[in-house]
Short mmCIF file of C-alpha atoms in Angstrom, two decimals:
data_model
loop_
_atom_site.label_atom_id
_atom_site.label_comp_id
_atom_site.label_asym_id
_atom_site.label_seq_id
_atom_site.Cartn_x
_atom_site.Cartn_y
_atom_site.Cartn_z
CA UNK H 1166 -0.07 0.00 -0.05
CA UNK H 1167 1.38 3.39 -1.01
CA UNK H 1168 1.49 6.59 0.94
CA UNK H 1169 -2.13 7.91 0.94
CA UNK H 1170 -0.64 11.52 0.57
CA UNK H 1171 0.55 10.90 -2.99
CA UNK H 1172 -0.93 13.46 -5.33
CA UNK H 1173 -3.35 12.66 -8.28
CA UNK H 1174 -2.63 13.68 -11.82
CA UNK H 1175 -3.98 17.15 -11.83
CA UNK H 1176 -4.49 17.40 -15.55
CA UNK H 1177 -6.59 14.21 -15.55
CA UNK H 1178 -8.77 15.67 -12.62
CA UNK H 1179 -9.29 19.03 -14.35
CA UNK H 1180 -10.22 17.24 -17.68
CA UNK H 1181 -12.58 14.76 -15.91
CA UNK H 1182 -14.17 17.58 -13.65
CA UNK H 1183 -14.51 20.04 -16.64
CA UNK H 1184 -16.20 17.54 -18.79
CA UNK H 1185 -18.61 16.49 -15.99
CA UNK H 1186 -19.57 20.13 -15.40
CA UNK H 1187 -19.95 20.88 -19.07
CA UNK H 1188 -22.18 17.82 -19.28
CA UNK H 1189 -24.47 19.12 -16.49
CA UNK H 1190 -24.72 22.42 -18.30
CA UNK H 1191 -25.54 20.93 -21.70
CA UNK H 1192 -28.04 18.37 -20.14
CA UNK H 1193 -29.93 21.23 -18.52
CA UNK H 1194 -30.49 22.79 -21.87
CA UNK H 1195 -31.13 19.83 -24.00
CA UNK H 1196 -33.60 17.97 -21.59
CA UNK H 1197 -35.73 21.02 -20.63
CA UNK H 1198 -38.58 20.65 -23.22
CA UNK H 1199 -38.69 16.89 -22.93
CA UNK H 1200 -38.81 17.27 -19.12
CA UNK H 1201 -41.63 19.68 -19.23
CA UNK H 1202 -43.61 17.63 -21.88
CA UNK H 1203 -43.35 14.40 -19.89
CA UNK H 1204 -43.48 15.50 -16.32
CA UNK H 1205 -44.33 19.15 -16.23
CA UNK H 1206 -40.77 19.95 -14.81
CA UNK H 1207 -38.15 21.33 -17.16
CA UNK H 1208 -35.56 20.27 -14.71
CA UNK H 1209 -36.74 16.75 -14.21
CA UNK H 1210 -33.85 14.95 -16.13
CA UNK H 1211 -31.29 17.29 -14.58
CA UNK H 1212 -32.43 16.56 -11.09
CA UNK H 1213 -32.68 12.93 -11.78
CA UNK H 1214 -29.10 12.83 -13.27
CA UNK H 1215 -27.72 14.80 -10.26
CA UNK H 1216 -29.47 12.54 -7.67
CA UNK H 1217 -29.10 9.14 -9.21
CA UNK H 1218 -25.89 9.69 -11.44
CA UNK H 1219 -23.76 12.55 -10.38
CA UNK H 1220 -23.96 12.20 -6.58
CA UNK H 1221 -23.32 8.42 -6.35
CA UNK H 1222 -20.80 8.64 -9.23
CA UNK H 1223 -18.65 11.32 -7.55
CA UNK H 1224 -18.87 9.44 -4.35
CA UNK H 1225 -17.58 6.13 -5.96
CA UNK H 1226 -14.93 8.15 -7.89
CA UNK H 1227 -13.36 9.40 -4.65
CA UNK H 1228 -13.68 5.86 -3.03
CA UNK H 1229 -11.89 4.12 -5.97
CA UNK H 1230 -9.44 6.92 -6.35
CA UNK H 1231 -8.23 6.81 -2.78
CA UNK H 1232 -8.02 3.00 -2.69
CA UNK H 1233 -4.91 1.31 -4.08
CA UNK H 1234 -6.00 0.04 -7.46
CA UNK H 1235 -3.91 -3.16 -7.06
CA UNK H 1236 -6.39 -4.37 -4.51
CA UNK H 1237 -8.83 -4.88 -7.45
CA UNK H 1238 -6.71 -7.66 -8.78
CA UNK H 1239 -7.92 -9.92 -6.12
CA UNK H 1240 -11.46 -9.59 -7.36
CA UNK H 1241 -10.70 -10.35 -11.00
CA UNK H 1242 -12.36 -13.76 -11.26
CA UNK H 1243 -15.47 -12.63 -9.28
CA UNK H 1244 -15.68 -9.61 -11.54
CA UNK H 1245 -15.82 -12.05 -14.50
CA UNK H 1246 -18.60 -14.13 -13.03
CA UNK H 1247 -20.47 -10.93 -11.95
CA UNK H 1248 -20.25 -9.81 -15.57
CA UNK H 1249 -21.77 -12.99 -16.79
CA UNK H 1250 -24.54 -13.07 -14.07
CA UNK H 1251 -25.50 -9.37 -14.66
CA UNK H 1252 -25.90 -10.01 -18.34
CA UNK H 1253 -28.06 -13.14 -17.77
CA UNK H 1254 -30.29 -11.43 -15.23
CA UNK H 1255 -31.78 -9.14 -17.84
CA UNK H 1256 -33.69 -12.19 -19.19
CA UNK H 1257 -35.10 -13.27 -15.77
CA UNK H 1258 -38.88 -12.75 -15.29
CA UNK H 1259 -39.51 -10.34 -12.46
CA UNK H 1260 -36.10 -8.70 -12.59
CA UNK H 1261 -35.24 -8.10 -16.25
CA UNK H 1262 -37.21 -5.37 -18.18
CA UNK H 1263 -37.94 -5.83 -21.84
CA UNK H 1264 -38.37 -2.28 -23.24
CA UNK H 1265 -38.49 -1.18 -26.86
CA UNK H 1266 -37.62 -4.55 -28.25
CA UNK H 1267 -34.49 -4.97 -26.04
CA UNK H 1268 -33.58 -6.71 -22.84
CA UNK H 1269 -31.09 -4.37 -21.37
CA UNK H 1270 -32.31 -3.24 -17.85
CA UNK H 1271 -32.71 -4.80 -14.46
CA UNK H 1272 -35.22 -3.57 -11.81
CA UNK H 1273 -34.62 -4.56 -8.15
CA UNK H 1274 -36.44 -3.02 -5.23
CA UNK H 1275 -37.59 -0.19 -7.51
CA UNK H 1276 -34.12 0.67 -8.76
CA UNK H 1277 -33.70 0.33 -12.57
CA UNK H 1278 -30.18 0.24 -13.99
CA UNK H 1279 -28.46 -1.00 -17.16
CA UNK H 1280 -26.05 -3.84 -16.11
CA UNK H 1281 -24.00 -3.61 -19.31
CA UNK H 1282 -22.58 -0.35 -18.14
CA UNK H 1283 -21.15 -1.91 -14.92
CA UNK H 1284 -19.97 -4.84 -16.96
CA UNK H 1285 -17.52 -2.47 -18.72
CA UNK H 1286 -15.76 -1.81 -15.36
CA UNK H 1287 -16.08 -5.43 -14.05
CA UNK H 1288 -14.84 -7.09 -17.22
CA UNK H 1289 -11.94 -4.43 -17.56
CA UNK H 1290 -10.71 -5.39 -14.14
CA UNK H 1291 -10.78 -9.12 -15.22
CA UNK H 1292 -8.93 -8.39 -18.60
CA UNK H 1293 -6.36 -6.19 -16.83
CA UNK H 1294 -5.69 -8.88 -14.22
CA UNK H 1295 -5.53 -11.73 -16.66
CA UNK H 1296 -3.18 -9.99 -18.93
CA UNK H 1297 -0.82 -8.82 -16.12
CA UNK H 1298 -0.62 -12.34 -14.74
CA UNK H 1299 0.70 -13.73 -18.10
CA UNK H 1300 4.33 -13.81 -19.32
CA UNK H 1301 4.96 -11.50 -22.15
CA UNK H 1302 6.09 -14.47 -24.22
CA UNK H 1303 2.90 -16.36 -23.62
CA UNK H 1304 0.89 -13.38 -24.78
CA UNK H 1305 2.42 -13.46 -28.15
CA UNK H 1306 1.25 -17.05 -28.80
CA UNK H 1307 -2.12 -18.07 -30.02
CA UNK H 1308 -2.58 -21.08 -27.76
CA UNK H 1309 -1.47 -19.54 -24.52
CA UNK H 1310 -2.38 -15.92 -25.16
CA UNK H 1311 -5.05 -14.82 -27.75
CA UNK H 1312 -7.33 -17.92 -27.68
CA UNK H 1313 -7.69 -18.03 -23.81
CA UNK H 1314 -8.22 -14.23 -23.87
CA UNK H 1315 -10.92 -14.43 -26.50
CA UNK H 1316 -13.03 -17.14 -24.95
CA UNK H 1317 -14.48 -15.16 -22.01
CA UNK H 1318 -14.56 -12.13 -24.18
CA UNK H 1319 -16.72 -14.01 -26.63
CA UNK H 1320 -19.12 -15.17 -23.87
CA UNK H 1321 -19.68 -11.51 -22.82
CA UNK H 1322 -20.08 -10.33 -26.43
CA UNK H 1323 -22.59 -13.09 -27.25
CA UNK H 1324 -24.77 -12.03 -24.26
CA UNK H 1325 -24.58 -8.40 -25.33
CA UNK H 1326 -25.57 -9.17 -28.90
CA UNK H 1327 -28.54 -11.14 -27.73
CA UNK H 1328 -30.05 -8.23 -25.74
CA UNK H 1329 -29.53 -6.84 -28.51
CA UNK H 1330 -26.91 -4.10 -27.76
CA UNK H 1331 -24.63 -3.69 -30.75
CA UNK H 1332 -23.14 -0.37 -29.45
CA UNK H 1333 -21.93 -1.68 -26.06
CA UNK H 1334 -20.66 -4.80 -27.88
CA UNK H 1335 -18.46 -2.78 -29.93
CA UNK H 1336 -17.23 -0.73 -27.06
CA UNK H 1337 -16.42 -3.83 -24.98
CA UNK H 1338 -14.52 -5.45 -27.88
CA UNK H 1339 -12.58 -2.21 -28.59
CA UNK H 1340 -11.71 -1.72 -24.93
CA UNK H 1341 -10.52 -5.29 -24.33
CA UNK H 1342 -8.58 -5.52 -27.58
CA UNK H 1343 -6.80 -2.12 -26.79
CA UNK H 1344 -5.51 -3.73 -23.59
CA UNK H 1345 -4.17 -6.75 -25.47
CA UNK H 1346 -2.65 -4.37 -27.98
CA UNK H 1347 -0.57 -2.80 -25.33
CA UNK H 1348 1.12 -6.13 -24.71
CA UNK H 1349 2.94 -5.89 -28.03
CA UNK H 1350 1.04 -8.71 -29.59
CA UNK H 1351 1.47 -9.07 -33.51
CA UNK H 1352 -0.40 -6.44 -35.43
CA UNK H 1353 -1.81 -8.98 -37.91
CA UNK H 1354 -3.82 -10.52 -35.12
CA UNK H 1355 -5.83 -7.27 -34.76
CA UNK H 1356 -6.25 -6.92 -38.49
CA UNK H 1357 -7.54 -10.46 -38.59
CA UNK H 1358 -9.97 -9.88 -35.78
CA UNK H 1359 -11.11 -6.68 -37.28
CA UNK H 1360 -11.83 -8.57 -40.45
CA UNK H 1361 -13.76 -11.32 -38.66
CA UNK H 1362 -15.64 -8.74 -36.64
CA UNK H 1363 -16.77 -7.14 -39.95
CA UNK H 1364 -17.92 -10.50 -41.22
CA UNK H 1365 -19.82 -11.06 -38.04
CA UNK H 1366 -21.47 -7.58 -38.25
CA UNK H 1367 -22.52 -8.31 -41.80
CA UNK H 1368 -24.12 -11.60 -40.73
CA UNK H 1369 -25.97 -9.93 -37.78
CA UNK H 1370 -27.31 -7.18 -40.21
CA UNK H 1371 -28.62 -9.79 -42.58
CA UNK H 1372 -30.07 -12.07 -39.85
CA UNK H 1373 -32.04 -9.44 -38.01
CA UNK H 1374 -34.51 -7.22 -39.78
CA UNK H 1375 -34.14 -4.26 -37.34
CA UNK H 1376 -30.36 -4.12 -37.88
CA UNK H 1377 -30.73 -4.38 -41.62
CA UNK H 1378 -33.35 -1.60 -41.50
CA UNK H 1379 -30.98 0.69 -39.47
CA UNK H 1380 -28.02 -0.14 -41.78
CA UNK H 1381 -30.08 0.66 -45.04
CA UNK H 1382 -31.42 3.82 -43.45
CA UNK H 1383 -27.91 4.87 -42.43
CA UNK H 1384 -26.86 4.56 -46.06
CA UNK H 1385 -29.99 6.14 -47.43
CA UNK H 1386 -31.94 8.10 -44.80
CA UNK H 1387 -34.37 9.34 -47.37
CA UNK H 1388 -35.87 5.76 -47.74
CA UNK H 1389 -37.68 5.90 -44.33
CA UNK H 1390 -38.15 9.62 -43.59
CA UNK H 1391 -40.86 9.02 -41.02
CA UNK H 1392 -39.31 5.87 -39.31
CA UNK H 1393 -35.77 5.01 -38.51
CA UNK H 1394 -34.52 7.78 -40.99
CA UNK H 1395 -36.37 10.44 -39.11
CA UNK H 1396 -33.75 10.32 -36.13
CA UNK H 1397 -30.91 10.60 -38.62
CA UNK H 1398 -32.50 13.52 -40.57
CA UNK H 1399 -33.43 15.44 -37.34
CA UNK H 1400 -29.80 15.07 -36.18
CA UNK H 1401 -28.51 16.47 -39.45
CA UNK H 1402 -30.75 19.35 -39.23
CA UNK H 1403 -29.56 20.14 -35.69
CA UNK H 1404 -25.95 19.74 -36.58
CA UNK H 1405 -26.27 21.76 -39.72
CA UNK H 1406 -28.21 24.49 -38.16
CA UNK H 1407 -25.51 25.23 -35.70
CA UNK H 1408 -23.10 26.63 -38.38
CA UNK H 1409 -19.78 27.91 -37.23
CA UNK H 1410 -20.79 29.54 -33.89
CA UNK H 1411 -24.11 28.03 -33.08
CA UNK H 1412 -27.54 29.46 -32.40
CA UNK H 1413 -26.64 30.27 -28.78
CA UNK H 1414 -26.95 28.26 -25.53
CA UNK H 1415 -30.53 27.26 -24.90
CA UNK H 1416 -31.60 28.21 -28.36
CA UNK H 1417 -31.76 24.76 -30.09
CA UNK H 1418 -35.01 24.25 -32.12
CA UNK H 1419 -34.63 20.50 -32.60
CA UNK H 1420 -34.80 19.80 -28.84
CA UNK H 1421 -38.40 20.88 -28.88
CA UNK H 1422 -39.62 17.27 -29.29
CA UNK H 1423 -38.29 17.07 -32.95
CA UNK H 1424 -35.15 15.17 -32.19
CA UNK H 1425 -35.49 11.69 -30.58
CA UNK H 1426 -33.57 10.81 -27.57
CA UNK H 1427 -32.61 14.38 -27.20
CA UNK H 1428 -31.10 14.08 -23.55
CA UNK H 1429 -29.23 10.81 -24.07
CA UNK H 1430 -28.17 9.55 -27.58
CA UNK H 1431 -28.65 12.73 -29.47
CA UNK H 1432 -27.28 15.28 -27.02
CA UNK H 1433 -24.31 15.96 -29.34
CA UNK H 1434 -26.65 17.22 -32.01
CA UNK H 1435 -28.14 19.71 -29.58
CA UNK H 1436 -24.54 20.76 -28.60
CA UNK H 1437 -23.58 21.26 -32.12
CA UNK H 1438 -26.79 23.36 -32.84
CA UNK H 1439 -26.42 25.65 -29.80
CA UNK H 1440 -22.66 26.04 -29.76
CA UNK H 1441 -21.54 25.55 -33.34
CA UNK H 1442 -18.70 23.89 -35.28
CA UNK H 1443 -15.77 25.88 -33.71
CA UNK H 1444 -16.87 25.18 -30.05
CA UNK H 1445 -17.47 21.43 -30.94
CA UNK H 1446 -13.96 21.17 -32.20
CA UNK H 1447 -12.73 22.50 -28.83
CA UNK H 1448 -14.98 20.05 -27.01
CA UNK H 1449 -13.54 17.17 -29.19
CA UNK H 1450 -10.02 18.30 -28.36
CA UNK H 1451 -10.78 18.19 -24.61
CA UNK H 1452 -12.29 14.77 -24.94
CA UNK H 1453 -9.25 13.66 -26.94
CA UNK H 1454 -6.90 15.14 -24.27
CA UNK H 1455 -8.88 13.15 -21.69
CA UNK H 1456 -8.33 9.84 -23.60
CA UNK H 1457 -4.69 10.70 -24.20
CA UNK H 1458 -4.16 11.53 -20.54
CA UNK H 1459 -5.52 8.13 -19.61
CA UNK H 1460 -3.01 6.48 -22.00
CA UNK H 1461 -0.21 8.51 -20.49
CA UNK H 1462 -1.15 7.56 -17.02
CA UNK H 1463 -1.20 3.93 -18.06
CA UNK H 1464 2.16 4.39 -19.60
CA UNK H 1465 3.62 5.67 -16.27
CA UNK H 1466 1.84 3.06 -14.12
CA UNK H 1467 4.10 1.13 -11.69
CA UNK H 1468 2.91 -2.20 -13.13
CA UNK H 1469 1.20 -3.77 -16.07
CA UNK H 1470 -2.08 -4.14 -14.24
CA UNK H 1471 -2.31 -0.38 -13.80
CA UNK H 1472 -1.31 0.13 -17.53
CA UNK H 1473 -4.11 -2.14 -18.82
CA UNK H 1474 -6.69 -0.41 -16.37
CA UNK H 1475 -5.90 3.10 -17.52
CA UNK H 1476 -5.54 2.08 -21.17
CA UNK H 1477 -8.98 0.30 -21.08
CA UNK H 1478 -10.80 3.32 -19.62
CA UNK H 1479 -9.27 5.53 -22.24
CA UNK H 1480 -10.19 3.22 -25.10
CA UNK H 1481 -13.71 2.74 -23.58
CA UNK H 1482 -14.34 6.63 -23.71
CA UNK H 1483 -12.80 6.87 -27.21
CA UNK H 1484 -14.76 4.12 -28.81
CA UNK H 1485 -18.02 5.24 -27.20
CA UNK H 1486 -17.59 8.75 -28.19
CA UNK H 1487 -16.61 7.93 -31.80
CA UNK H 1488 -19.79 5.68 -32.09
CA UNK H 1489 -22.12 8.27 -30.58
CA UNK H 1490 -20.71 11.39 -32.47
CA UNK H 1491 -20.22 9.40 -35.65
CA UNK H 1492 -24.00 8.36 -35.64
CA UNK H 1493 -25.01 12.04 -35.24
CA UNK H 1494 -23.04 13.27 -38.23
CA UNK H 1495 -23.84 10.35 -40.54
CA UNK H 1496 -20.61 8.53 -40.46
CA UNK H 1497 -21.95 5.51 -38.56
CA UNK H 1498 -25.35 3.90 -38.01
CA UNK H 1499 -27.29 4.85 -34.83
CA UNK H 1500 -26.32 2.39 -32.19
CA UNK H 1501 -27.91 3.80 -29.00
CA UNK H 1502 -24.68 4.36 -27.03
CA UNK H 1503 -24.50 7.46 -24.90
CA UNK H 1504 -21.92 10.32 -25.12
CA UNK H 1505 -19.60 9.90 -22.18
CA UNK H 1506 -19.99 12.74 -19.54
CA UNK H 1507 -22.73 14.47 -21.55
CA UNK H 1508 -25.66 12.11 -21.98
CA UNK H 1509 -28.46 11.46 -19.52
CA UNK H 1510 -28.19 8.06 -17.94
CA UNK H 1511 -27.40 7.29 -14.23
CA UNK H 1512 -25.87 3.82 -14.91
CA UNK H 1513 -23.62 5.13 -17.61
CA UNK H 1514 -22.35 8.03 -15.48
CA UNK H 1515 -21.81 6.03 -12.40
CA UNK H 1516 -19.87 3.25 -14.26
CA UNK H 1517 -17.79 5.90 -15.91
CA UNK H 1518 -17.07 7.59 -12.65
CA UNK H 1519 -15.73 4.32 -11.25
CA UNK H 1520 -13.50 3.89 -14.22
CA UNK H 1521 -12.24 7.45 -13.77
CA UNK H 1522 -11.66 6.77 -10.01
CA UNK H 1523 -9.55 3.69 -10.97
CA UNK H 1524 -7.42 5.79 -13.42
CA UNK H 1525 -7.02 8.49 -10.67
CA UNK H 1526 -5.77 5.74 -8.27
CA UNK H 1527 -3.24 4.54 -10.98
CA UNK H 1528 -2.09 8.18 -11.40
CA UNK H 1529 -1.38 8.51 -7.69
CA UNK H 1530 0.85 5.50 -7.66
CA UNK H 1531 2.47 6.58 -10.89
CA UNK H 1532 3.36 9.81 -9.30
CA UNK H 1533 5.62 8.02 -6.95
CA UNK H 1534 7.83 7.14 -9.97
CA UNK H 1535 8.28 10.71 -11.16
#
């Protein structure tokens, strides 16, 4: 156990804190009309996020930040079991909730949450512990490295695909493979896995009608202007209306019940409409700086376990941001993932706060080496 007086990485704290505060400000603007229309309270979603997301999230951030991250290695296998159990519970009658054609939520004692968000943290702990317990030479082989690594990952991804939850499946795969990439494994492995992933995605699109519809609408939004294409077209209108400098904070038109999922999946479109292209470039730069800082903290970590943990959190935020923003500007199909730090969603924020707390803990131990 290291000295508890060790300092945190201040740049990381400023970036995480700044993004969180900016997310609160943007959620207050984006969710107002929807909150008033559904509950009569324009601040309903903001209050809910503060109470169920920000408050417990910040509390858990400090808890994990001040605990030596190396303690988590003891819970690696239980974390794997917990990941599988949580993803299975969504199908249990009386516990799992089936909403909008998906089984992604659990409701226990009146508390509803999305277990896949917490699986990101739990499975990352398992992946980091497994990789750090193997010899470098073993990790460069298929039979002792890649194949044993892919088996539990495959189980998690299959359970996510079955929900269905394509967006989180992609994020989990990217996060896990980013950790393996840091081991120095052969590059052609990742090229092959990317190719196989593309084949698998093609199969999923062709085997499920809703995915095929989403993909075709992504390619040609005009084919379904009143259905799936409506979301994409409204997002285009919001982003395009912002121009260089935006319409002004609070002045979005699309948030007035035109743009679906305005407080969660689509919040980037509202941000672009109100603040404009220039400010969005600044936002993206700050988000990229956060991801880069995670990687740098991982690079300075005192052991490989810390390296994989920090790298995994950085890859998680990067992959999820790319999927969310890409879908709002027409570069990717809409997958339903939230924008880290910005979107409404208590489960998503709490899980991300735990991840940030772990990175902060790694940064404290890394500071002892500088």
